[in-house]
PDB file of C-alpha atoms in Angstrom:
ATOM      1  CA  UNK A  28       8.005   2.894 -24.786  1.00 83.00           C
ATOM      2  CA  UNK A  29       5.142   0.385 -24.429  1.00 88.00           C
ATOM      3  CA  UNK A  30       5.108  -0.258 -28.174  1.00 90.00           C
ATOM      4  CA  UNK A  31       8.875  -0.750 -28.280  1.00 92.00           C
ATOM      5  CA  UNK A  32       8.734  -3.587 -25.763  1.00 92.00           C
ATOM      6  CA  UNK A  33       5.272  -4.901 -26.640  1.00 93.00           C
ATOM      7  CA  UNK A  34       3.873  -4.219 -23.177  1.00 96.00           C
ATOM      8  CA  UNK A  35       0.311  -5.475 -22.718  1.00 94.00           C
ATOM      9  CA  UNK A  36      -2.095  -4.132 -20.090  1.00 94.00           C
ATOM     10  CA  UNK A  37      -1.523  -7.217 -17.953  1.00 96.00           C
ATOM     11  CA  UNK A  38       2.227  -6.475 -17.887  1.00 97.00           C
ATOM     12  CA  UNK A  39       2.009  -2.724 -17.186  1.00 96.00           C
ATOM     13  CA  UNK A  40       2.263  -1.945 -13.469  1.00 95.00           C
ATOM     14  CA  UNK A  41       2.367   1.111 -11.279  1.00 90.00           C
ATOM     15  CA  UNK A  42       3.629   1.110  -7.706  1.00 90.00           C
ATOM     16  CA  UNK A  43       3.864   3.684  -4.963  1.00 89.00           C
ATOM     17  CA  UNK A  44       3.840   3.921  -1.198  1.00 92.00           C
ATOM     18  CA  UNK A  45       1.606   5.675   1.294  1.00 92.00           C
ATOM     19  CA  UNK A  46       1.756   6.067   5.068  1.00 92.00           C
ATOM     20  CA  UNK A  47      -0.659   5.598   7.936  1.00 90.00           C
ATOM     21  CA  UNK A  48      -0.650   6.594  11.583  1.00 88.00           C
ATOM     22  CA  UNK A  49      -2.260   3.581  13.183  1.00 86.00           C
ATOM     23  CA  UNK A  50      -4.705   5.476  15.357  1.00 74.00           C
ATOM     24  CA  UNK A  51      -5.540   8.420  13.120  1.00 66.00           C
ATOM     25  CA  UNK A  52      -8.973   8.743  11.558  1.00 63.00           C
ATOM     26  CA  UNK A  53      -8.545  10.769   8.414  1.00 54.00           C
ATOM     27  CA  UNK A  54     -10.557  13.957   8.025  1.00 42.00           C
ATOM     28  CA  UNK A  55     -12.927  13.359  10.922  1.00 43.00           C
ATOM     29  CA  UNK A  56     -13.220  12.739  14.651  1.00 38.00           C
ATOM     30  CA  UNK A  57     -15.255  10.101  16.444  1.00 39.00           C
ATOM     31  CA  UNK A  58     -17.217  10.171  19.686  1.00 35.00           C
ATOM     32  CA  UNK A  59     -17.176   7.113  21.923  1.00 36.00           C
ATOM     33  CA  UNK A  60     -20.345   5.959  23.653  1.00 37.00           C
ATOM     34  CA  UNK A  61     -19.066   7.004  27.095  1.00 38.00           C
ATOM     35  CA  UNK A  62     -18.204  10.459  25.773  1.00 38.00           C
ATOM     36  CA  UNK A  63     -21.759  10.903  24.517  1.00 36.00           C
ATOM     37  CA  UNK A  64     -23.166   9.969  27.910  1.00 40.00           C
ATOM     38  CA  UNK A  65     -20.921  12.301  29.871  1.00 43.00           C
ATOM     39  CA  UNK A  66     -20.148  15.223  27.590  1.00 41.00           C
ATOM     40  CA  UNK A  67     -19.359  15.704  23.914  1.00 39.00           C
ATOM     41  CA  UNK A  68     -15.689  15.130  23.275  1.00 42.00           C
ATOM     42  CA  UNK A  69     -13.986  14.449  19.971  1.00 42.00           C
ATOM     43  CA  UNK A  70     -11.331  11.757  20.273  1.00 46.00           C
ATOM     44  CA  UNK A  71      -8.711  10.062  18.156  1.00 52.00           C
ATOM     45  CA  UNK A  72      -7.244   6.683  19.145  1.00 50.00           C
ATOM     46  CA  UNK A  73      -3.928   7.255  20.865  1.00 50.00           C
ATOM     47  CA  UNK A  74      -1.373   5.394  18.734  1.00 60.00           C
ATOM     48  CA  UNK A  75       0.624   7.586  16.334  1.00 76.00           C
ATOM     49  CA  UNK A  76       2.840   4.691  15.223  1.00 88.00           C
ATOM     50  CA  UNK A  77       3.689   4.879  11.517  1.00 93.00           C
ATOM     51  CA  UNK A  78       3.056   2.170   8.910  1.00 95.00           C
ATOM     52  CA  UNK A  79       4.094   2.371   5.246  1.00 95.00           C
ATOM     53  CA  UNK A  80       2.121   0.430   2.639  1.00 96.00           C
ATOM     54  CA  UNK A  81       3.679  -0.279  -0.765  1.00 95.00           C
ATOM     55  CA  UNK A  82       0.999  -1.132  -3.297  1.00 94.00           C
ATOM     56  CA  UNK A  83       0.974  -1.953  -7.000  1.00 94.00           C
ATOM     57  CA  UNK A  84      -1.694  -2.471  -9.641  1.00 94.00           C
ATOM     58  CA  UNK A  85      -1.711  -3.504 -13.291  1.00 95.00           C
ATOM     59  CA  UNK A  86      -3.505  -1.726 -16.111  1.00 93.00           C
ATOM     60  CA  UNK A  87      -5.785  -4.754 -16.532  1.00 95.00           C
ATOM     61  CA  UNK A  88      -7.045  -4.361 -12.950  1.00 94.00           C
ATOM     62  CA  UNK A  89      -4.847  -6.920 -11.203  1.00 96.00           C
ATOM     63  CA  UNK A  90      -3.629  -6.017  -7.703  1.00 96.00           C
ATOM     64  CA  UNK A  91      -0.246  -7.125  -6.379  1.00 97.00           C
ATOM     65  CA  UNK A  92      -0.411  -8.215  -2.710  1.00 98.00           C
ATOM     66  CA  UNK A  93       0.785  -5.315  -0.536  1.00 98.00           C
ATOM     67  CA  UNK A  94       4.122  -4.924   1.225  1.00 98.00           C
ATOM     68  CA  UNK A  95       3.852  -3.320   4.680  1.00 97.00           C
ATOM     69  CA  UNK A  96       6.626  -1.717   6.734  1.00 96.00           C
ATOM     70  CA  UNK A  97       5.824  -1.513  10.451  1.00 94.00           C
ATOM     71  CA  UNK A  98       7.806  -0.169  13.389  1.00 92.00           C
ATOM     72  CA  UNK A  99       9.494  -2.863  15.440  1.00 91.00           C
ATOM     73  CA  UNK A 100      12.277  -5.425  15.596  1.00 90.00           C
ATOM     74  CA  UNK A 101      10.450  -8.747  15.668  1.00 89.00           C
ATOM     75  CA  UNK A 102       7.503 -10.435  13.979  1.00 89.00           C
ATOM     76  CA  UNK A 103       4.787 -11.675  16.336  1.00 87.00           C
ATOM     77  CA  UNK A 104       2.857 -14.893  15.767  1.00 86.00           C
ATOM     78  CA  UNK A 105      -0.398 -13.095  16.610  1.00 84.00           C
ATOM     79  CA  UNK A 106      -0.102 -11.005  13.436  1.00 86.00           C
ATOM     80  CA  UNK A 107      -0.428 -14.110  11.307  1.00 85.00           C
ATOM     81  CA  UNK A 108      -3.136 -15.928  13.255  1.00 81.00           C
ATOM     82  CA  UNK A 109      -6.822 -15.932  12.432  1.00 77.00           C
ATOM     83  CA  UNK A 110      -6.306 -14.901   8.822  1.00 76.00           C
ATOM     84  CA  UNK A 111      -5.304 -11.336   9.716  1.00 79.00           C
ATOM     85  CA  UNK A 112      -2.557 -11.341   7.084  1.00 89.00           C
ATOM     86  CA  UNK A 113      -2.879 -13.369   3.865  1.00 92.00           C
ATOM     87  CA  UNK A 114       0.109 -15.540   3.036  1.00 92.00           C
ATOM     88  CA  UNK A 115       0.895 -13.517  -0.098  1.00 96.00           C
ATOM     89  CA  UNK A 116       1.345 -10.263   1.855  1.00 96.00           C
ATOM     90  CA  UNK A 117       4.769  -9.185   3.135  1.00 96.00           C
ATOM     91  CA  UNK A 118       5.417  -7.558   6.513  1.00 95.00           C
ATOM     92  CA  UNK A 119       8.791  -5.903   7.109  1.00 95.00           C
ATOM     93  CA  UNK A 120       9.874  -4.445  10.443  1.00 94.00           C
ATOM     94  CA  UNK A 121      11.933  -1.243  10.481  1.00 92.00           C
ATOM     95  CA  UNK A 122      12.903   1.043  13.388  1.00 92.00           C
ATOM     96  CA  UNK A 123      10.226   3.625  12.551  1.00 93.00           C
ATOM     97  CA  UNK A 124       7.831   2.048  10.040  1.00 94.00           C
ATOM     98  CA  UNK A 125       9.393   3.925   7.116  1.00 92.00           C
ATOM     99  CA  UNK A 126      10.957   2.388   4.032  1.00 90.00           C
ATOM    100  CA  UNK A 127      14.748   2.276   3.900  1.00 82.00           C
ATOM    101  CA  UNK A 128      17.496   1.803   1.302  1.00 80.00           C
ATOM    102  CA  UNK A 129      16.920  -1.943   1.076  1.00 89.00           C
ATOM    103  CA  UNK A 130      13.139  -1.826   0.841  1.00 92.00           C
ATOM    104  CA  UNK A 131      12.896  -1.088  -2.868  1.00 91.00           C
ATOM    105  CA  UNK A 132      14.841  -4.208  -3.840  1.00 94.00           C
ATOM    106  CA  UNK A 133      12.957  -6.353  -1.322  1.00 96.00           C
ATOM    107  CA  UNK A 134       9.658  -5.121  -2.723  1.00 96.00           C
ATOM    108  CA  UNK A 135      10.877  -5.696  -6.309  1.00 96.00           C
ATOM    109  CA  UNK A 136      11.623  -9.351  -5.526  1.00 98.00           C
ATOM    110  CA  UNK A 137       8.140  -9.649  -4.009  1.00 98.00           C
ATOM    111  CA  UNK A 138       6.662  -8.049  -7.130  1.00 98.00           C
ATOM    112  CA  UNK A 139       8.604 -10.405  -9.393  1.00 99.00           C
ATOM    113  CA  UNK A 140       7.463 -13.461  -7.459  1.00 98.00           C
ATOM    114  CA  UNK A 141       3.819 -12.369  -7.494  1.00 98.00           C
ATOM    115  CA  UNK A 142       3.587 -11.351 -11.172  1.00 98.00           C
ATOM    116  CA  UNK A 143       5.924 -13.608 -13.160  1.00 97.00           C
ATOM    117  CA  UNK A 144       3.389 -16.420 -13.531  1.00 97.00           C
ATOM    118  CA  UNK A 145       0.761 -14.118 -15.079  1.00 97.00           C
ATOM    119  CA  UNK A 146       3.176 -12.420 -17.486  1.00 97.00           C
ATOM    120  CA  UNK A 147       1.944 -12.541 -21.093  1.00 96.00           C
ATOM    121  CA  UNK A 148       4.631 -10.681 -23.011  1.00 96.00           C
ATOM    122  CA  UNK A 149       8.404 -10.852 -22.952  1.00 96.00           C
ATOM    123  CA  UNK A 150       8.711  -7.882 -20.584  1.00 97.00           C
ATOM    124  CA  UNK A 151       6.943  -6.277 -17.649  1.00 98.00           C
ATOM    125  CA  UNK A 152       6.927  -2.493 -17.289  1.00 96.00           C
ATOM    126  CA  UNK A 153       6.942  -0.869 -13.854  1.00 95.00           C
ATOM    127  CA  UNK A 154       5.988   2.792 -13.438  1.00 90.00           C
ATOM    128  CA  UNK A 155       7.434   4.468 -10.349  1.00 86.00           C
ATOM    129  CA  UNK A 156       8.914   7.654  -9.005  1.00 77.00           C
ATOM    130  CA  UNK A 157      12.668   8.007  -8.710  1.00 64.00           C
ATOM    131  CA  UNK A 158      12.854   8.165  -4.911  1.00 63.00           C
ATOM    132  CA  UNK A 159      16.130   6.727  -3.625  1.00 61.00           C
ATOM    133  CA  UNK A 160      14.345   4.204  -1.402  1.00 62.00           C
ATOM    134  CA  UNK A 161      12.582   2.869  -4.509  1.00 67.00           C
ATOM    135  CA  UNK A 162      15.323   2.699  -7.099  1.00 74.00           C
ATOM    136  CA  UNK A 163      19.107   2.278  -6.970  1.00 85.00           C
ATOM    137  CA  UNK A 164      21.836   0.307  -8.745  1.00 90.00           C
ATOM    138  CA  UNK A 165      20.790  -3.029  -7.249  1.00 93.00           C
ATOM    139  CA  UNK A 166      17.160  -2.328  -8.182  1.00 93.00           C
ATOM    140  CA  UNK A 167      18.131  -1.617 -11.785  1.00 93.00           C
ATOM    141  CA  UNK A 168      20.325  -4.715 -12.006  1.00 96.00           C
ATOM    142  CA  UNK A 169      17.508  -6.937 -10.767  1.00 97.00           C
ATOM    143  CA  UNK A 170      15.109  -5.369 -13.271  1.00 96.00           C
ATOM    144  CA  UNK A 171      17.522  -6.009 -16.130  1.00 97.00           C
ATOM    145  CA  UNK A 172      18.111  -9.619 -15.106  1.00 98.00           C
ATOM    146  CA  UNK A 173      14.372 -10.323 -14.914  1.00 98.00           C
ATOM    147  CA  UNK A 174      13.160  -8.346 -17.958  1.00 98.00           C
ATOM    148  CA  UNK A 175      11.386  -5.672 -15.946  1.00 98.00           C
ATOM    149  CA  UNK A 176      11.439  -2.211 -17.547  1.00 96.00           C
ATOM    150  CA  UNK A 177      11.442   0.559 -14.881  1.00 94.00           C
ATOM    151  CA  UNK A 178       9.773   3.752 -16.076  1.00 90.00           C
ATOM    152  CA  UNK A 179      10.445   6.683 -13.747  1.00 85.00           C
ATOM    153  CA  UNK A 180       7.757   9.351 -13.562  1.00 76.00           C
ATOM    154  CA  UNK A 181       8.736  13.044 -13.759  1.00 71.00           C
ATOM    155  CA  UNK A 182       9.671  14.679 -10.463  1.00 62.00           C
ATOM    156  CA  UNK A 183       6.955  16.607  -8.605  1.00 55.00           C
ATOM    157  CA  UNK A 184       4.245  15.283 -10.921  1.00 56.00           C
ATOM    158  CA  UNK A 185       2.490  12.691  -8.758  1.00 53.00           C
ATOM    159  CA  UNK A 186      -0.735  14.730  -8.719  1.00 50.00           C
ATOM    160  CA  UNK A 187      -0.877  14.248 -12.497  1.00 51.00           C
ATOM    161  CA  UNK A 188       0.978  11.044 -13.327  1.00 52.00           C
ATOM    162  CA  UNK A 189       0.880   8.788 -10.264  1.00 59.00           C
ATOM    163  CA  UNK A 190      -2.227   6.642 -10.653  1.00 66.00           C
ATOM    164  CA  UNK A 191      -2.251   5.404  -7.081  1.00 82.00           C
ATOM    165  CA  UNK A 192      -1.870   8.892  -5.601  1.00 74.00           C
ATOM    166  CA  UNK A 193      -4.565  10.299  -7.870  1.00 65.00           C
ATOM    167  CA  UNK A 194      -7.219   7.629  -7.708  1.00 69.00           C
ATOM    168  CA  UNK A 195      -6.694   5.100  -4.949  1.00 89.00           C
ATOM    169  CA  UNK A 196      -4.746   6.080  -1.833  1.00 91.00           C
ATOM    170  CA  UNK A 197      -7.256   8.714  -0.729  1.00 89.00           C
ATOM    171  CA  UNK A 198     -10.019   6.114  -0.817  1.00 92.00           C
ATOM    172  CA  UNK A 199      -7.819   3.619   1.025  1.00 94.00           C
ATOM    173  CA  UNK A 200      -7.157   6.042   3.887  1.00 92.00           C
ATOM    174  CA  UNK A 201     -10.827   6.952   4.114  1.00 92.00           C
ATOM    175  CA  UNK A 202     -11.805   3.275   4.274  1.00 95.00           C
ATOM    176  CA  UNK A 203      -9.135   2.606   6.909  1.00 94.00           C
ATOM    177  CA  UNK A 204     -10.396   5.576   8.929  1.00 92.00           C
ATOM    178  CA  UNK A 205     -13.881   4.073   8.865  1.00 92.00           C
ATOM    179  CA  UNK A 206     -12.524   0.792  10.216  1.00 92.00           C
ATOM    180  CA  UNK A 207     -10.749   2.592  13.051  1.00 90.00           C
ATOM    181  CA  UNK A 208     -13.874   4.597  13.857  1.00 89.00           C
ATOM    182  CA  UNK A 209     -15.753   1.314  14.366  1.00 88.00           C
ATOM    183  CA  UNK A 210     -13.143   0.266  16.912  1.00 88.00           C
ATOM    184  CA  UNK A 211     -13.307   3.629  18.643  1.00 84.00           C
ATOM    185  CA  UNK A 212     -17.068   3.388  18.989  1.00 83.00           C
ATOM    186  CA  UNK A 213     -16.475   0.065  20.723  1.00 81.00           C
ATOM    187  CA  UNK A 214     -14.363   1.961  23.305  1.00 78.00           C
ATOM    188  CA  UNK A 215     -11.012   0.831  21.890  1.00 77.00           C
ATOM    189  CA  UNK A 216      -8.845   3.909  22.322  1.00 75.00           C
ATOM    190  CA  UNK A 217      -5.369   2.563  21.571  1.00 82.00           C
ATOM    191  CA  UNK A 218      -4.775   0.897  18.216  1.00 86.00           C
ATOM    192  CA  UNK A 219      -2.146  -1.851  18.196  1.00 88.00           C
ATOM    193  CA  UNK A 220      -0.747  -3.833  15.277  1.00 91.00           C
ATOM    194  CA  UNK A 221      -3.218  -6.585  16.165  1.00 89.00           C
ATOM    195  CA  UNK A 222      -5.963  -4.021  15.458  1.00 90.00           C
ATOM    196  CA  UNK A 223      -4.238  -2.432  12.476  1.00 92.00           C
ATOM    197  CA  UNK A 224      -3.773  -5.512  10.308  1.00 94.00           C
ATOM    198  CA  UNK A 225      -7.434  -6.631  10.120  1.00 93.00           C
ATOM    199  CA  UNK A 226      -8.568  -3.003   9.747  1.00 94.00           C
ATOM    200  CA  UNK A 227      -6.113  -2.393   6.911  1.00 96.00           C
ATOM    201  CA  UNK A 228      -6.990  -5.728   5.281  1.00 96.00           C
ATOM    202  CA  UNK A 229     -10.698  -4.822   5.247  1.00 96.00           C
ATOM    203  CA  UNK A 230      -9.954  -1.372   3.801  1.00 97.00           C
ATOM    204  CA  UNK A 231      -7.524  -2.734   1.210  1.00 97.00           C
ATOM    205  CA  UNK A 232      -9.943  -5.384  -0.032  1.00 96.00           C
ATOM    206  CA  UNK A 233     -12.735  -2.823  -0.247  1.00 97.00           C
ATOM    207  CA  UNK A 234     -10.714  -0.307  -2.269  1.00 96.00           C
ATOM    208  CA  UNK A 235      -8.305  -2.336  -4.400  1.00 96.00           C
ATOM    209  CA  UNK A 236     -10.770  -3.851  -6.837  1.00 95.00           C
ATOM    210  CA  UNK A 237     -10.320  -4.606 -10.520  1.00 94.00           C
ATOM    211  CA  UNK A 238     -12.636  -1.723 -11.383  1.00 91.00           C
ATOM    212  CA  UNK A 239     -10.748   0.787  -9.229  1.00 88.00           C
ATOM    213  CA  UNK A 240      -7.393  -0.161 -10.737  1.00 86.00           C
ATOM    214  CA  UNK A 241      -8.687   0.022 -14.289  1.00 86.00           C
ATOM    215  CA  UNK A 242     -10.290   3.423 -13.699  1.00 78.00           C
ATOM    216  CA  UNK A 243      -7.072   4.801 -12.194  1.00 71.00           C
ATOM    217  CA  UNK A 244      -5.099   3.897 -15.314  1.00 72.00           C
ATOM    218  CA  UNK A 245      -7.832   5.035 -17.701  1.00 65.00           C
ATOM    219  CA  UNK A 246      -8.073   8.439 -16.053  1.00 53.00           C
ATOM    220  CA  UNK A 247      -4.434   9.132 -16.901  1.00 51.00           C
ATOM    221  CA  UNK A 248      -4.249   7.458 -20.266  1.00 50.00           C
TER     222      UNK A 248
END
């Protein structure tokens, strides 16, 4: 398929989504200073609010700015102050922080905007699963109109074929958990969106490097 369309590494992308509970520290618990003084007590920050992150990388190591779905109805100015969210990132509010039927097309337009200028060949190829929130008739029509070739991965094969699942998302959640543990040690026990965005940004920038993206693709080549 790549040879047929002359797809170069810089034009080969993979995207997927992963979810976070704002206050959950993955795979470990944290003790606050006051807990240590009084009695040992393992704690997790209280917020179980869900956030979905849609991420994409290219085979040459380039990272597409993320697209985040958060629970809510309105955008708050505080989210965008102090450099918490770079201008190239997208924040979408949904009732529960999950993706919905329209999200795939919205993300595709974001992807197109962020990658068209660096396109080297005639086409871009986008590897993805066939989940209904990712791909539908409107998604396919937009791809065709903008010379994007969608390549659906086999069902139930993400542990083998989904580069982001295999090599990146686990590290991202671990790095995010470390950021939240720092807040917990500072006696912050309820994580809000104002806390989430800088914590996620720090974790994302730590994990989504050119080297990490290249290794993820190479491991499944």
